[in-house]
mmCIF file of N, CA and C in Angstrom:
data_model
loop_
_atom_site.group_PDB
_atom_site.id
_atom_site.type_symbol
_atom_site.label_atom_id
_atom_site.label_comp_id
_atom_site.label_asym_id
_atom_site.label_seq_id
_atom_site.Cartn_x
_atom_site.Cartn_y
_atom_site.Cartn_z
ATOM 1 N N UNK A 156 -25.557 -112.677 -27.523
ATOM 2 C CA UNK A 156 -25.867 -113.944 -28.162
ATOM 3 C C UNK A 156 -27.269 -113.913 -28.778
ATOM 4 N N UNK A 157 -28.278 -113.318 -28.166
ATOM 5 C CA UNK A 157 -29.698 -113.443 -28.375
ATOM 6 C C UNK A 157 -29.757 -112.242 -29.755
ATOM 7 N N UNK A 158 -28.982 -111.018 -30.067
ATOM 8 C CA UNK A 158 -29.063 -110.627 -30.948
ATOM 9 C C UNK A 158 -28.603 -111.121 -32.445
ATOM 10 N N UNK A 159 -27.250 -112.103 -31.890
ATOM 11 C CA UNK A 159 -26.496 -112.499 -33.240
ATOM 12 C C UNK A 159 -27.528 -113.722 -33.708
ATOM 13 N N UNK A 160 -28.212 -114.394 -32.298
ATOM 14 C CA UNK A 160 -29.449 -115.484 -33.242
ATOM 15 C C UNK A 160 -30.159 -114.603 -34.239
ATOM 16 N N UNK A 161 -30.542 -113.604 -33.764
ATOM 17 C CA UNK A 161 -31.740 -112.856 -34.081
ATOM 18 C C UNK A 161 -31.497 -112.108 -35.873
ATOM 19 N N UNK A 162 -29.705 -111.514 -35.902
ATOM 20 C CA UNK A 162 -29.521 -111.431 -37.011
ATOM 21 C C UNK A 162 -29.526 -112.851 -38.221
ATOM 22 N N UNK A 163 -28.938 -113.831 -37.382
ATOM 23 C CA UNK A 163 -28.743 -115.429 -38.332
ATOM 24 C C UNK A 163 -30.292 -115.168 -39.068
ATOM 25 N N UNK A 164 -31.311 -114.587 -38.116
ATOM 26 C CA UNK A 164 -32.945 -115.314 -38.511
ATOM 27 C C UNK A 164 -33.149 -114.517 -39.979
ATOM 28 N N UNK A 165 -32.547 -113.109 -40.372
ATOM 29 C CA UNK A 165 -33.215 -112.250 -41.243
ATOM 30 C C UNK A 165 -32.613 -112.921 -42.921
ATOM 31 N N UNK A 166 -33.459 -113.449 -43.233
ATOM 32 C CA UNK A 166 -32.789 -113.728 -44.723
ATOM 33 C C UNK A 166 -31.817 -112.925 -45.392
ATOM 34 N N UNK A 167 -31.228 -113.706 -46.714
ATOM 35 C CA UNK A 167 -30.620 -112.695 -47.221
ATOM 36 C C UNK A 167 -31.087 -111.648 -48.131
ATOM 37 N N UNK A 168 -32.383 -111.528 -48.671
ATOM 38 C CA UNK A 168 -33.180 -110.308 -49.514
ATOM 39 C C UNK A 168 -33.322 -109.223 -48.122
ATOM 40 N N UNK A 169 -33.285 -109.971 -47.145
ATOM 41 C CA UNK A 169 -33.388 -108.743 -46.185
ATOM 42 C C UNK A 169 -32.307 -107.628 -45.700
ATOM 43 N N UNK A 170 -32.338 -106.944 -44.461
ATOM 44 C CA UNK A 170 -31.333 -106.172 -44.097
ATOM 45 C C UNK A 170 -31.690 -105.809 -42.982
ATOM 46 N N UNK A 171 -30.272 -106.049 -41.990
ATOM 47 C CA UNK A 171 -29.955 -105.263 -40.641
ATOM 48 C C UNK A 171 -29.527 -104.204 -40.639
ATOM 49 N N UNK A 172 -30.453 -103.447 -39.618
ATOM 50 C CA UNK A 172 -30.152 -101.969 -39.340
ATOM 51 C C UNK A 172 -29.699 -101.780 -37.763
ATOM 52 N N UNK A 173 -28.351 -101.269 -38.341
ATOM 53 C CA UNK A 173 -27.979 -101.380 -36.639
ATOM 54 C C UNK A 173 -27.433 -99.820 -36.135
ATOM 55 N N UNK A 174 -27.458 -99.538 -35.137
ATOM 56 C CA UNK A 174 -27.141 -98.205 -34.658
ATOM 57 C C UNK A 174 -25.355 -98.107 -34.487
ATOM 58 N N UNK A 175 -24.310 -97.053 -35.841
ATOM 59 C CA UNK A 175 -23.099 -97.683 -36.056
ATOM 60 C C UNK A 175 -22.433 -96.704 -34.616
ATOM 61 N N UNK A 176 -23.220 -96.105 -33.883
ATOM 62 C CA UNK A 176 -22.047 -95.195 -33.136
ATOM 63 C C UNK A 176 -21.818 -95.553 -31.748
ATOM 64 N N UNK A 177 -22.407 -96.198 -31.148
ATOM 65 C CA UNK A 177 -22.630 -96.319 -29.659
ATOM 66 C C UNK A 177 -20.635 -97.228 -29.761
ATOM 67 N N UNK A 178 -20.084 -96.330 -28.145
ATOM 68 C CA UNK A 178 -18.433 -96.695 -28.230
ATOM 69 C C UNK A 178 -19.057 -98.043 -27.260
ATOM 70 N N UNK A 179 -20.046 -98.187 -26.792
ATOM 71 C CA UNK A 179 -20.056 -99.966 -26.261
ATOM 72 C C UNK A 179 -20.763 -100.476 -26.811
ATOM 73 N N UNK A 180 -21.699 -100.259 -27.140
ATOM 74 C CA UNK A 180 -22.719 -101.535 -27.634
ATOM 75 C C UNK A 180 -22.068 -101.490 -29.109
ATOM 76 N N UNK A 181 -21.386 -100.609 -29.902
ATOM 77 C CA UNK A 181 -20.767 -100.913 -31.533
ATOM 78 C C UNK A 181 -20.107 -101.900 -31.624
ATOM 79 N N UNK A 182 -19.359 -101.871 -30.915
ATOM 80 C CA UNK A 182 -17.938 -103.487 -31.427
ATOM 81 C C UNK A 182 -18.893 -104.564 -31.120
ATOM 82 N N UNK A 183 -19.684 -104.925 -29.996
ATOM 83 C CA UNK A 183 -20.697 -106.009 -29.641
ATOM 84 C C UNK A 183 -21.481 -105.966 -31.270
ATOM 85 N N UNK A 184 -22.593 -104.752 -31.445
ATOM 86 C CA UNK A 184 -23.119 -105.015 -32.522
ATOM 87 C C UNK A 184 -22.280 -105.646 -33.531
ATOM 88 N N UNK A 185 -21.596 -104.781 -33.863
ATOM 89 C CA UNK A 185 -21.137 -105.365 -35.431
ATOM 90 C C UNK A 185 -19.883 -106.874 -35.334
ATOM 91 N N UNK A 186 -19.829 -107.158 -33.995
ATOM 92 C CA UNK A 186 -19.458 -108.660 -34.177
ATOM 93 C C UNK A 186 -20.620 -109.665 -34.788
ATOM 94 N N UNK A 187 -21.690 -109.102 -33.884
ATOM 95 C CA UNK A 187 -23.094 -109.921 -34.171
ATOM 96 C C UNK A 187 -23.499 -110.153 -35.553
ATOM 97 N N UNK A 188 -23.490 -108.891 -36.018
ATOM 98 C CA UNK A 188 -23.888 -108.612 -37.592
ATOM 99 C C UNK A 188 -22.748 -109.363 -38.681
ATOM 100 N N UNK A 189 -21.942 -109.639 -38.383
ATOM 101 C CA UNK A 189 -20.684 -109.603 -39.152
ATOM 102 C C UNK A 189 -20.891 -110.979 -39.846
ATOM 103 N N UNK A 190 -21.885 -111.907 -39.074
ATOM 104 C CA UNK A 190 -22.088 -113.103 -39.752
ATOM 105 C C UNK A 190 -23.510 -113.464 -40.448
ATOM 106 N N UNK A 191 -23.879 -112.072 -40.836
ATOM 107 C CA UNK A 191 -25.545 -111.803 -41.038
ATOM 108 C C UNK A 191 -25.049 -112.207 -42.393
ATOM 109 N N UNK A 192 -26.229 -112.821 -43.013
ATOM 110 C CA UNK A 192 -26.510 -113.632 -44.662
ATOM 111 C C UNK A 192 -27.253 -112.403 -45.181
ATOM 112 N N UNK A 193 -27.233 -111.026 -44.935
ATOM 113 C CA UNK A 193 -27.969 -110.432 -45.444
ATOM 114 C C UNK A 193 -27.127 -109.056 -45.516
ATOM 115 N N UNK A 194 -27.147 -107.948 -46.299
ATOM 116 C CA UNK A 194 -26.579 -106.606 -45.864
ATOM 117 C C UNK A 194 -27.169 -106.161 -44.693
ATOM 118 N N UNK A 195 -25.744 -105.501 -44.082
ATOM 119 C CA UNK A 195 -25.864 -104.515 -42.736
ATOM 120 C C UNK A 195 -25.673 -103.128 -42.966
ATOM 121 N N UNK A 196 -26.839 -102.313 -42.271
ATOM 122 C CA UNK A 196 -26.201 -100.809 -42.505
ATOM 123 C C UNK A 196 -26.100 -100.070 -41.404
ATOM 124 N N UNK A 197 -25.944 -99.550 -41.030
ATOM 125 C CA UNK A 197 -25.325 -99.017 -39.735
ATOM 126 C C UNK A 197 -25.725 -97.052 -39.866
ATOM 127 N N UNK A 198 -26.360 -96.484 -38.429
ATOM 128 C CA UNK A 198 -26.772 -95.353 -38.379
ATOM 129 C C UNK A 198 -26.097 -94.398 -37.441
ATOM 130 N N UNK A 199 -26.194 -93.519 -37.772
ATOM 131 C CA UNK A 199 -25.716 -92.691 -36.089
ATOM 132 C C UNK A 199 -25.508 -91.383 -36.726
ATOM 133 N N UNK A 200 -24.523 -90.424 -35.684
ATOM 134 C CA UNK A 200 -23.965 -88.981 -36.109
ATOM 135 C C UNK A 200 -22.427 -89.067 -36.470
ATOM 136 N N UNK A 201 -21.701 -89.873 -36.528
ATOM 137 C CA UNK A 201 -20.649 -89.957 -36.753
ATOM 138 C C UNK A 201 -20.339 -90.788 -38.366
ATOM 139 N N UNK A 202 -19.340 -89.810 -38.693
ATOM 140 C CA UNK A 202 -18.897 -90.329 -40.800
ATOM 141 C C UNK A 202 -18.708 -91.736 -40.712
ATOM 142 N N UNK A 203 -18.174 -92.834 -40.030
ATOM 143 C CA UNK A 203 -18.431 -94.372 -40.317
ATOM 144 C C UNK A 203 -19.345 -94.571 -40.517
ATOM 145 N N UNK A 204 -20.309 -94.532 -40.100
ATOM 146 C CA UNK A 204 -21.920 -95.076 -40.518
ATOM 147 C C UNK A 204 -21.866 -94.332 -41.925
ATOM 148 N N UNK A 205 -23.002 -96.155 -42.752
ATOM 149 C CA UNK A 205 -23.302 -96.119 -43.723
ATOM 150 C C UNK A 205 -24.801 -94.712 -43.695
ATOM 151 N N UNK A 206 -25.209 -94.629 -42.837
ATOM 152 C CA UNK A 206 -26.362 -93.479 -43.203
ATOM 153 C C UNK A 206 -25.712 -92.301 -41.820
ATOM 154 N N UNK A 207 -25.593 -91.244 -41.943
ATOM 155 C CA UNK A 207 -25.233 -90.115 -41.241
ATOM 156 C C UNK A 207 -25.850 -88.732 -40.700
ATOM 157 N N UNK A 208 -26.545 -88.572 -39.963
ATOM 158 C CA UNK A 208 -27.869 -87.480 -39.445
ATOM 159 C C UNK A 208 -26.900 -86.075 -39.386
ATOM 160 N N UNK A 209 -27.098 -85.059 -39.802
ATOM 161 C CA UNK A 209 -25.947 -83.760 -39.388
ATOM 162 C C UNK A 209 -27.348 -82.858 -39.611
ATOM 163 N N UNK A 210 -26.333 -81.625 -39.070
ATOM 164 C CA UNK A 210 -26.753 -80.424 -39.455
ATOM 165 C C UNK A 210 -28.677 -80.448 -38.557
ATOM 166 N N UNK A 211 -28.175 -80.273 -37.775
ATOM 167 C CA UNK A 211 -29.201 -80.502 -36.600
ATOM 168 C C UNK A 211 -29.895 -78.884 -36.224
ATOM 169 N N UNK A 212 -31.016 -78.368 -36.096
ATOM 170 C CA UNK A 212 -31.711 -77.185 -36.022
ATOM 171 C C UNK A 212 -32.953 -77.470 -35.567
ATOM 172 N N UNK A 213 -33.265 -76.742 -34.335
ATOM 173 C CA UNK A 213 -34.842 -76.831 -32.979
ATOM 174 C C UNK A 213 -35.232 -75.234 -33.998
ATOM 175 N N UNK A 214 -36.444 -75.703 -33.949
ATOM 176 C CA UNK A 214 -37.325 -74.968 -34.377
ATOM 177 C C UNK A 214 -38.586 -74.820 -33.712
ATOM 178 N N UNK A 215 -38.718 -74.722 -32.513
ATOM 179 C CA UNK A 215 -40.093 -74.568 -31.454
ATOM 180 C C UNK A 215 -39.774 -75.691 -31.396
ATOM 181 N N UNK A 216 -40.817 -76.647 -31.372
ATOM 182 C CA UNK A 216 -40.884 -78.075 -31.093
ATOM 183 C C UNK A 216 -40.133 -78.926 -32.429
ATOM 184 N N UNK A 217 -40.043 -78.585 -33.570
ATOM 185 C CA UNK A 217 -39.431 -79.629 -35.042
ATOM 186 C C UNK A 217 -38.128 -79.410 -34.412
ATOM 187 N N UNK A 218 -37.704 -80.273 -34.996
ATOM 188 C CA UNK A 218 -36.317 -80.632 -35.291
ATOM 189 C C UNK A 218 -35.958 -81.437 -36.524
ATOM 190 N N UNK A 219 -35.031 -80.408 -37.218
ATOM 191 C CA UNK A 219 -34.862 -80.623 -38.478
ATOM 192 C C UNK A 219 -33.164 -81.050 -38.753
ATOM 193 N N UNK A 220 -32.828 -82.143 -39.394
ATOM 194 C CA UNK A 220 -31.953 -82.662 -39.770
ATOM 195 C C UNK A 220 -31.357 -83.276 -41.077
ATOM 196 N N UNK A 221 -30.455 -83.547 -42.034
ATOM 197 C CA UNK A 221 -30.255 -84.173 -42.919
ATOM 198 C C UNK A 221 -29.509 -85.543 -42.876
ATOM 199 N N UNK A 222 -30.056 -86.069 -43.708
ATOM 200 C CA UNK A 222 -28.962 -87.652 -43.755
ATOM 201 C C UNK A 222 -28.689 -87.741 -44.917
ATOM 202 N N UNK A 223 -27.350 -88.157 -44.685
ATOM 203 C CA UNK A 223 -26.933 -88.565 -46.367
ATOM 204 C C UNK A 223 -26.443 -90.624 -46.048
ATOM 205 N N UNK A 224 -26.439 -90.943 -47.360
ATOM 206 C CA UNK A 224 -26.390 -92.568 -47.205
ATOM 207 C C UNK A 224 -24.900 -92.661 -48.056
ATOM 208 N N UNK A 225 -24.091 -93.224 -47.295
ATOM 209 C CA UNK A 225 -22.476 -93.588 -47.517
ATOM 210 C C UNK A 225 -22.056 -92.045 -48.538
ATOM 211 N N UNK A 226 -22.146 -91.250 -47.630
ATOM 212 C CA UNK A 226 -21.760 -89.622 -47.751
ATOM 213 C C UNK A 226 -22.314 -88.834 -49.367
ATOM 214 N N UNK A 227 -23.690 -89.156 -49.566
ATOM 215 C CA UNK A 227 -24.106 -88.811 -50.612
ATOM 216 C C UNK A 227 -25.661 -87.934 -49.758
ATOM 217 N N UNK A 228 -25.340 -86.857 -50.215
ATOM 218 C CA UNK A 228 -27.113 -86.752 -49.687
ATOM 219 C C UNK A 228 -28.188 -87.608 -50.013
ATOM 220 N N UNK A 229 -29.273 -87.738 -49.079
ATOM 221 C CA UNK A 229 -29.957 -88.714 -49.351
ATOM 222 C C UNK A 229 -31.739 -87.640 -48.786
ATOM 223 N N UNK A 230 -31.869 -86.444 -47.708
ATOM 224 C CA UNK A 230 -33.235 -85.918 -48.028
ATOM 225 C C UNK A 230 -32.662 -85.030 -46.515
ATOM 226 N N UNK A 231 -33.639 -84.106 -46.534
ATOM 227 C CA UNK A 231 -33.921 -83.418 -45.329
ATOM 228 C C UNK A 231 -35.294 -83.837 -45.011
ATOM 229 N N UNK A 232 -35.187 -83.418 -43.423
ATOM 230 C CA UNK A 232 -35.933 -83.890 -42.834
ATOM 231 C C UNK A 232 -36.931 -83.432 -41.524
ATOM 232 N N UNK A 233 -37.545 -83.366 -40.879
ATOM 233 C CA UNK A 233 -38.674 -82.557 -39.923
ATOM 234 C C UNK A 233 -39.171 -83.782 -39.275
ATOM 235 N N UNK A 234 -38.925 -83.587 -37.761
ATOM 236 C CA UNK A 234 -39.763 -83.933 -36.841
ATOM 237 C C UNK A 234 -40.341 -83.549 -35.659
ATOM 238 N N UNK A 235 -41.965 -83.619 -35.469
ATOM 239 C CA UNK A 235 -42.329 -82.502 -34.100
ATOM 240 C C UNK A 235 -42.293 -83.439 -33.098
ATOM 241 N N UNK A 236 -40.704 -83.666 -32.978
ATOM 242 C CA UNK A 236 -40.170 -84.243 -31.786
ATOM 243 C C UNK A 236 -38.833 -84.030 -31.338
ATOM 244 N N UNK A 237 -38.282 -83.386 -30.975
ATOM 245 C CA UNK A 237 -36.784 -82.827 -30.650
ATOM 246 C C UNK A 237 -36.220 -83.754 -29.942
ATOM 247 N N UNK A 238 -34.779 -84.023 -30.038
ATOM 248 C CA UNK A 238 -34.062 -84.944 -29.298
ATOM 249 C C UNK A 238 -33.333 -85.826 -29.990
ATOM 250 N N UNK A 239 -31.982 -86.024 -29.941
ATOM 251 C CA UNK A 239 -30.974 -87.052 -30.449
ATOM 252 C C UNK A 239 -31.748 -88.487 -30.733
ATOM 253 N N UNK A 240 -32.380 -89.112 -29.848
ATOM 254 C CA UNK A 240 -32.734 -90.248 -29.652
ATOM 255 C C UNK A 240 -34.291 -90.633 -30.585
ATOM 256 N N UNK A 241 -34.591 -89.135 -31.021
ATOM 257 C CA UNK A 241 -35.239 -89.129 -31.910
ATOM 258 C C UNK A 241 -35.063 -89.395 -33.082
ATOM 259 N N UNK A 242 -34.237 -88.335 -33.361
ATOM 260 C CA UNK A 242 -33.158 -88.270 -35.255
ATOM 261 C C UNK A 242 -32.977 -90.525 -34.889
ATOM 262 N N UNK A 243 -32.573 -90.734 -34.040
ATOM 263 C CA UNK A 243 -32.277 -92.006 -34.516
ATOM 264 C C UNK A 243 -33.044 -92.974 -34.549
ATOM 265 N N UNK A 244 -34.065 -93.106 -34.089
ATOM 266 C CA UNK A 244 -35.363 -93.556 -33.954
ATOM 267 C C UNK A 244 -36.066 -93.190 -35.537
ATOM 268 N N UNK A 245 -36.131 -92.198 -36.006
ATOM 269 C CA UNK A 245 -36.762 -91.854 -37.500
ATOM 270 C C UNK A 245 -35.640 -92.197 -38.348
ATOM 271 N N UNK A 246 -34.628 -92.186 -38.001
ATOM 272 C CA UNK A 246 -32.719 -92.615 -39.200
ATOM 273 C C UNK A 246 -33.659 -94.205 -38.899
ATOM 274 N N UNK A 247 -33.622 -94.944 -38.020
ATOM 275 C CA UNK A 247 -33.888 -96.403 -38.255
ATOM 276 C C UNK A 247 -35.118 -96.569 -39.458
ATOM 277 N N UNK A 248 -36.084 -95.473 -38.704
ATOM 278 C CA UNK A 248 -37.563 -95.671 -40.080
ATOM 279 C C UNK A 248 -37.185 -95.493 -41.538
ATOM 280 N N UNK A 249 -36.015 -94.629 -41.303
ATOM 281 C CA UNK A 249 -35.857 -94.283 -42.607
ATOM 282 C C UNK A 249 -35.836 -95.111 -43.744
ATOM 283 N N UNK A 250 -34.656 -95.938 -42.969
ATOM 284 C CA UNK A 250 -33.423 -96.654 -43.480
ATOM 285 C C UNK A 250 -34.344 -97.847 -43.862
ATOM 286 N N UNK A 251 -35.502 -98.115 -43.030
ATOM 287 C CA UNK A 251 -36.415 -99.436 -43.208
ATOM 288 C C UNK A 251 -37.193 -98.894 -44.482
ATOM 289 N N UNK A 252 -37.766 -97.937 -44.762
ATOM 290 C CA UNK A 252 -38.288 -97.769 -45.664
ATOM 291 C C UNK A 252 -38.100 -97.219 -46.826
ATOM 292 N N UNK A 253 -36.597 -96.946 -46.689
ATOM 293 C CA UNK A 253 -35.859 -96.645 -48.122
ATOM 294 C C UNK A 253 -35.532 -98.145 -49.111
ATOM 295 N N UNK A 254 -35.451 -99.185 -47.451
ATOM 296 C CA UNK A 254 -34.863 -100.324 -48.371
ATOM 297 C C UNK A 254 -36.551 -101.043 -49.553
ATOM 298 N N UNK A 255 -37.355 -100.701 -48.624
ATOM 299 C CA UNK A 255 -38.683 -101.045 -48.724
ATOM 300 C C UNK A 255 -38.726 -100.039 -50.562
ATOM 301 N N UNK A 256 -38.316 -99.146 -51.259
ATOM 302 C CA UNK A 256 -38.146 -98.712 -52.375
ATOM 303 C C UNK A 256 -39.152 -97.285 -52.071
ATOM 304 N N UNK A 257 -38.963 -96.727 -50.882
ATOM 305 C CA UNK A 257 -39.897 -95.558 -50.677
ATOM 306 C C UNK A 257 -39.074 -94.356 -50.928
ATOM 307 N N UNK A 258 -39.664 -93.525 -51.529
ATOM 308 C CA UNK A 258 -38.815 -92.301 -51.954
ATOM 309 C C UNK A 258 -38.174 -91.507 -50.727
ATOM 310 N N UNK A 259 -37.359 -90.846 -50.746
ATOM 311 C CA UNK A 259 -37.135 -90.075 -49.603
ATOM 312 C C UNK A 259 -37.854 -88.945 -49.245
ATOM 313 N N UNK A 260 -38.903 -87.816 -50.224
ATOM 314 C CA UNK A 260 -39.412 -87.105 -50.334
ATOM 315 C C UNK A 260 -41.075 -87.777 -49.594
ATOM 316 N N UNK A 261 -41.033 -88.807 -49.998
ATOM 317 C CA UNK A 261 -42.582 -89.615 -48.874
ATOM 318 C C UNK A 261 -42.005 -89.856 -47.852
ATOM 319 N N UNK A 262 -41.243 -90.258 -47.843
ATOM 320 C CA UNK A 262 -40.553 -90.783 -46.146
ATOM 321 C C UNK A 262 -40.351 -89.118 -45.354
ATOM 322 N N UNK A 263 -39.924 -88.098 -45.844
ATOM 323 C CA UNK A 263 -39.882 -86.894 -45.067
ATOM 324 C C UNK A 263 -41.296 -86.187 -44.772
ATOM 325 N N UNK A 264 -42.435 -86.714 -45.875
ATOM 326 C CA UNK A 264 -43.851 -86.038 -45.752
ATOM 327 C C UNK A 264 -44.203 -86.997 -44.337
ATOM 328 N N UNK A 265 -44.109 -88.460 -44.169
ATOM 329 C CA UNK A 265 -44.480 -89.166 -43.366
ATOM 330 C C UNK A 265 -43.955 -89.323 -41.861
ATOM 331 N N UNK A 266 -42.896 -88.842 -41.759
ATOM 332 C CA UNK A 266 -42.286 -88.460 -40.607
ATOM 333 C C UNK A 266 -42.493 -86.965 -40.227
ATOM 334 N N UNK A 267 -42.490 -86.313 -41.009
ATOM 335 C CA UNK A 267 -43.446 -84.578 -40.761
ATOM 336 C C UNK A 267 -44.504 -84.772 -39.930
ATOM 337 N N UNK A 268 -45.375 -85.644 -40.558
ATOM 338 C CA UNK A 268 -46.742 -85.828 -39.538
ATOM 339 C C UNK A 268 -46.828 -86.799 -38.383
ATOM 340 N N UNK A 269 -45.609 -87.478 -38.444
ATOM 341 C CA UNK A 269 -45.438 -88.061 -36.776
ATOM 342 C C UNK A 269 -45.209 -86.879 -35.453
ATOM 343 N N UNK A 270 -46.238 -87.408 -34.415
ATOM 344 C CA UNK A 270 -46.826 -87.104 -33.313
ATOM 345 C C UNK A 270 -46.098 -87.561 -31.891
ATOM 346 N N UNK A 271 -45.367 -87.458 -31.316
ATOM 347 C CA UNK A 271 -45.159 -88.314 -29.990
ATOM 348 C C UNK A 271 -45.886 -88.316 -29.215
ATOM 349 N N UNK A 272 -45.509 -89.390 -28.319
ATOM 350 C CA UNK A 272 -46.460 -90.053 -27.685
ATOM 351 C C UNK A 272 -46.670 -89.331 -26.603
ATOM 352 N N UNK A 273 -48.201 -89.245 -26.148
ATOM 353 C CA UNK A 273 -48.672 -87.972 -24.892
ATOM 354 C C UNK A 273 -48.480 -88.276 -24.067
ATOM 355 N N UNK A 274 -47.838 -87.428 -23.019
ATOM 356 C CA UNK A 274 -47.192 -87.579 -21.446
ATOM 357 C C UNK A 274 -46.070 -88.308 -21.541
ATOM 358 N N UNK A 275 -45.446 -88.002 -22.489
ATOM 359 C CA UNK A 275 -43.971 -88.750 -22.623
ATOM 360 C C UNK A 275 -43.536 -87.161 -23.434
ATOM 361 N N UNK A 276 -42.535 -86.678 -22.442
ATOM 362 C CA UNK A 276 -41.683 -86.225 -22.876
ATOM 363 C C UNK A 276 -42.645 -84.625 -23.334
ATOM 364 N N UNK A 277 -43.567 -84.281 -22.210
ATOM 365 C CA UNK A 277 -44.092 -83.085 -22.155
ATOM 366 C C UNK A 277 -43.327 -82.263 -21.674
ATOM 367 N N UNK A 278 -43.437 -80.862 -21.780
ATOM 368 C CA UNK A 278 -43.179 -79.468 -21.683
ATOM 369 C C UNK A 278 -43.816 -79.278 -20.129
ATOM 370 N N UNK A 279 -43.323 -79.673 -19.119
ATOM 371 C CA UNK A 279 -44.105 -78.757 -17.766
ATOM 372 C C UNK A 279 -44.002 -77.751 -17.554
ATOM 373 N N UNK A 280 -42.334 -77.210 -17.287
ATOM 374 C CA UNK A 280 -42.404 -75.544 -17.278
ATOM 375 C C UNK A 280 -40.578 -75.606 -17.810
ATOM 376 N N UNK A 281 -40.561 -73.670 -17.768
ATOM 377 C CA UNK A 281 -39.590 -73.361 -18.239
ATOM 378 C C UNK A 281 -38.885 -72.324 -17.600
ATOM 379 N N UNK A 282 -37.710 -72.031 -17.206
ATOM 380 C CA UNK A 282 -37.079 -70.921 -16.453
ATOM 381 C C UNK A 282 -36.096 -70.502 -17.364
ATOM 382 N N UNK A 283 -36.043 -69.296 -18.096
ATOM 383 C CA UNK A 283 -34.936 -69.234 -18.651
ATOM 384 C C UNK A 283 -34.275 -70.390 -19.715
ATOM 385 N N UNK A 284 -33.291 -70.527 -19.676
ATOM 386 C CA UNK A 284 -32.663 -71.148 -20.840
ATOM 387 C C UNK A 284 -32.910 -72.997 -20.212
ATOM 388 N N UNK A 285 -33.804 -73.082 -19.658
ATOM 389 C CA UNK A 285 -34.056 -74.239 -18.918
ATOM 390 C C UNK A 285 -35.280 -74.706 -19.313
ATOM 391 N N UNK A 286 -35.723 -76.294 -19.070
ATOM 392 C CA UNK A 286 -36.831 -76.284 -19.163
ATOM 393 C C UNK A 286 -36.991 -77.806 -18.958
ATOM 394 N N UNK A 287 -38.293 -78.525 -18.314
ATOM 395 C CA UNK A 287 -38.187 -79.899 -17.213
ATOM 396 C C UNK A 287 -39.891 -80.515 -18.405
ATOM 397 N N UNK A 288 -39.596 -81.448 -18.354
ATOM 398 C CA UNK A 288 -40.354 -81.987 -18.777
ATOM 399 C C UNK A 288 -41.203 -83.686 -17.934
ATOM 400 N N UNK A 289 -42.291 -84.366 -18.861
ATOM 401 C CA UNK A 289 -42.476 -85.615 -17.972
ATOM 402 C C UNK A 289 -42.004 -86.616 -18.436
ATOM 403 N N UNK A 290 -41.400 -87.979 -18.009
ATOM 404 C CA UNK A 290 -41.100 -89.046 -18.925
ATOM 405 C C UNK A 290 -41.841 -89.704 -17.666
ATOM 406 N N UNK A 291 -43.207 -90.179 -18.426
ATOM 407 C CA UNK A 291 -43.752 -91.214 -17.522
ATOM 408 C C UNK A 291 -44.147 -92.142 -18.181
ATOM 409 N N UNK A 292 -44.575 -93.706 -17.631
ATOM 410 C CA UNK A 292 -45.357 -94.798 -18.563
ATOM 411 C C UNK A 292 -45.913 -94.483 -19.732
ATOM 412 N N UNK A 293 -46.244 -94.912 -20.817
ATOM 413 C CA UNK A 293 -46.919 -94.915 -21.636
ATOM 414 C C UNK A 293 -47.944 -95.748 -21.462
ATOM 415 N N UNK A 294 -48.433 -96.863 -20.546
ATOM 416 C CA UNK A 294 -49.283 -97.342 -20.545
ATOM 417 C C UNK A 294 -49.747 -96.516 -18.458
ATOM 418 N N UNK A 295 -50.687 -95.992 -18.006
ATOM 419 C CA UNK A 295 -51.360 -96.087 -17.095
ATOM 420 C C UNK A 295 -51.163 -97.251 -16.147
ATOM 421 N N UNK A 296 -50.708 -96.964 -14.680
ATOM 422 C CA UNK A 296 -50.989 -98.078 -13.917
ATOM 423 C C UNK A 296 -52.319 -98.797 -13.616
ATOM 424 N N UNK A 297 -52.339 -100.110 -13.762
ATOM 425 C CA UNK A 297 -53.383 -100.453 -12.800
ATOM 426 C C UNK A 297 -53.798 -100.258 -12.271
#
């Protein structure tokens, strides 16, 4: 309920970006969206979504991927941050700043030089085809 207010709020020059693949939270989303006054576009790894991440390659720490927008290429891409939850996290930036009229070739220079956040999701050690990392606060306890 608190999301479908939340879509009612975005005008119509605007646009919802919603994540199109998740098999539970999708049918919830796109009920929500379905009464949005504005275009919806929808992200993920799967061909329904209007924007589509493939062709996935670790390169030390980058991770490099392409998206195409309603099955048209749309840019390749680099981030020194590996991980699914990443590609979709930068597919959302994308998608915000393509609508924003940003080229895709700036949007790939500008996500190149994104950094993650320190002590989130460090390298501790490695055994073989293994390897453990930290996911702790981002803010320091009290």
């Amino acid at each position: 309920m608190a999301f479908r207010r939340l879509v009612n709020l975005v005008p119509r020059r605007g646009r919802v970006v919603i994540w199109g693949d998740a098999e539970d939270s999708g049918p919830a989303l796109q009920r929500a969206a379905e009464k949005a006054f504005c275009p919806v576009e929808t992200y993920g790894f799967n061909g329904g979504s209007d924007w589509v991440a493939s062709g996935f390659a670790i390169d030390g720490e980058i991770m490099r991927f392409r998206v195409a927008h309603r099955r048209k290429p749309f840019g390749e891409f680099a981030l020194a941050a590996t991980g699914r939850h990443n590609v979709l996290n930068a597919m959302a930036a994308l998608i915000v700043a393509q609508g924003r009229g940003i080229p895709a070739e700036e949007i790939a220079k500008a996500l190149a030089t994104f950094r993650s956040v320190k002590r989130r999701m460090d390298v501790r050690g490695e055994s073989g085809e293994y390897w453990w990392s930290t996911i702790s606060r981002i803010t320091p306890p009290l």
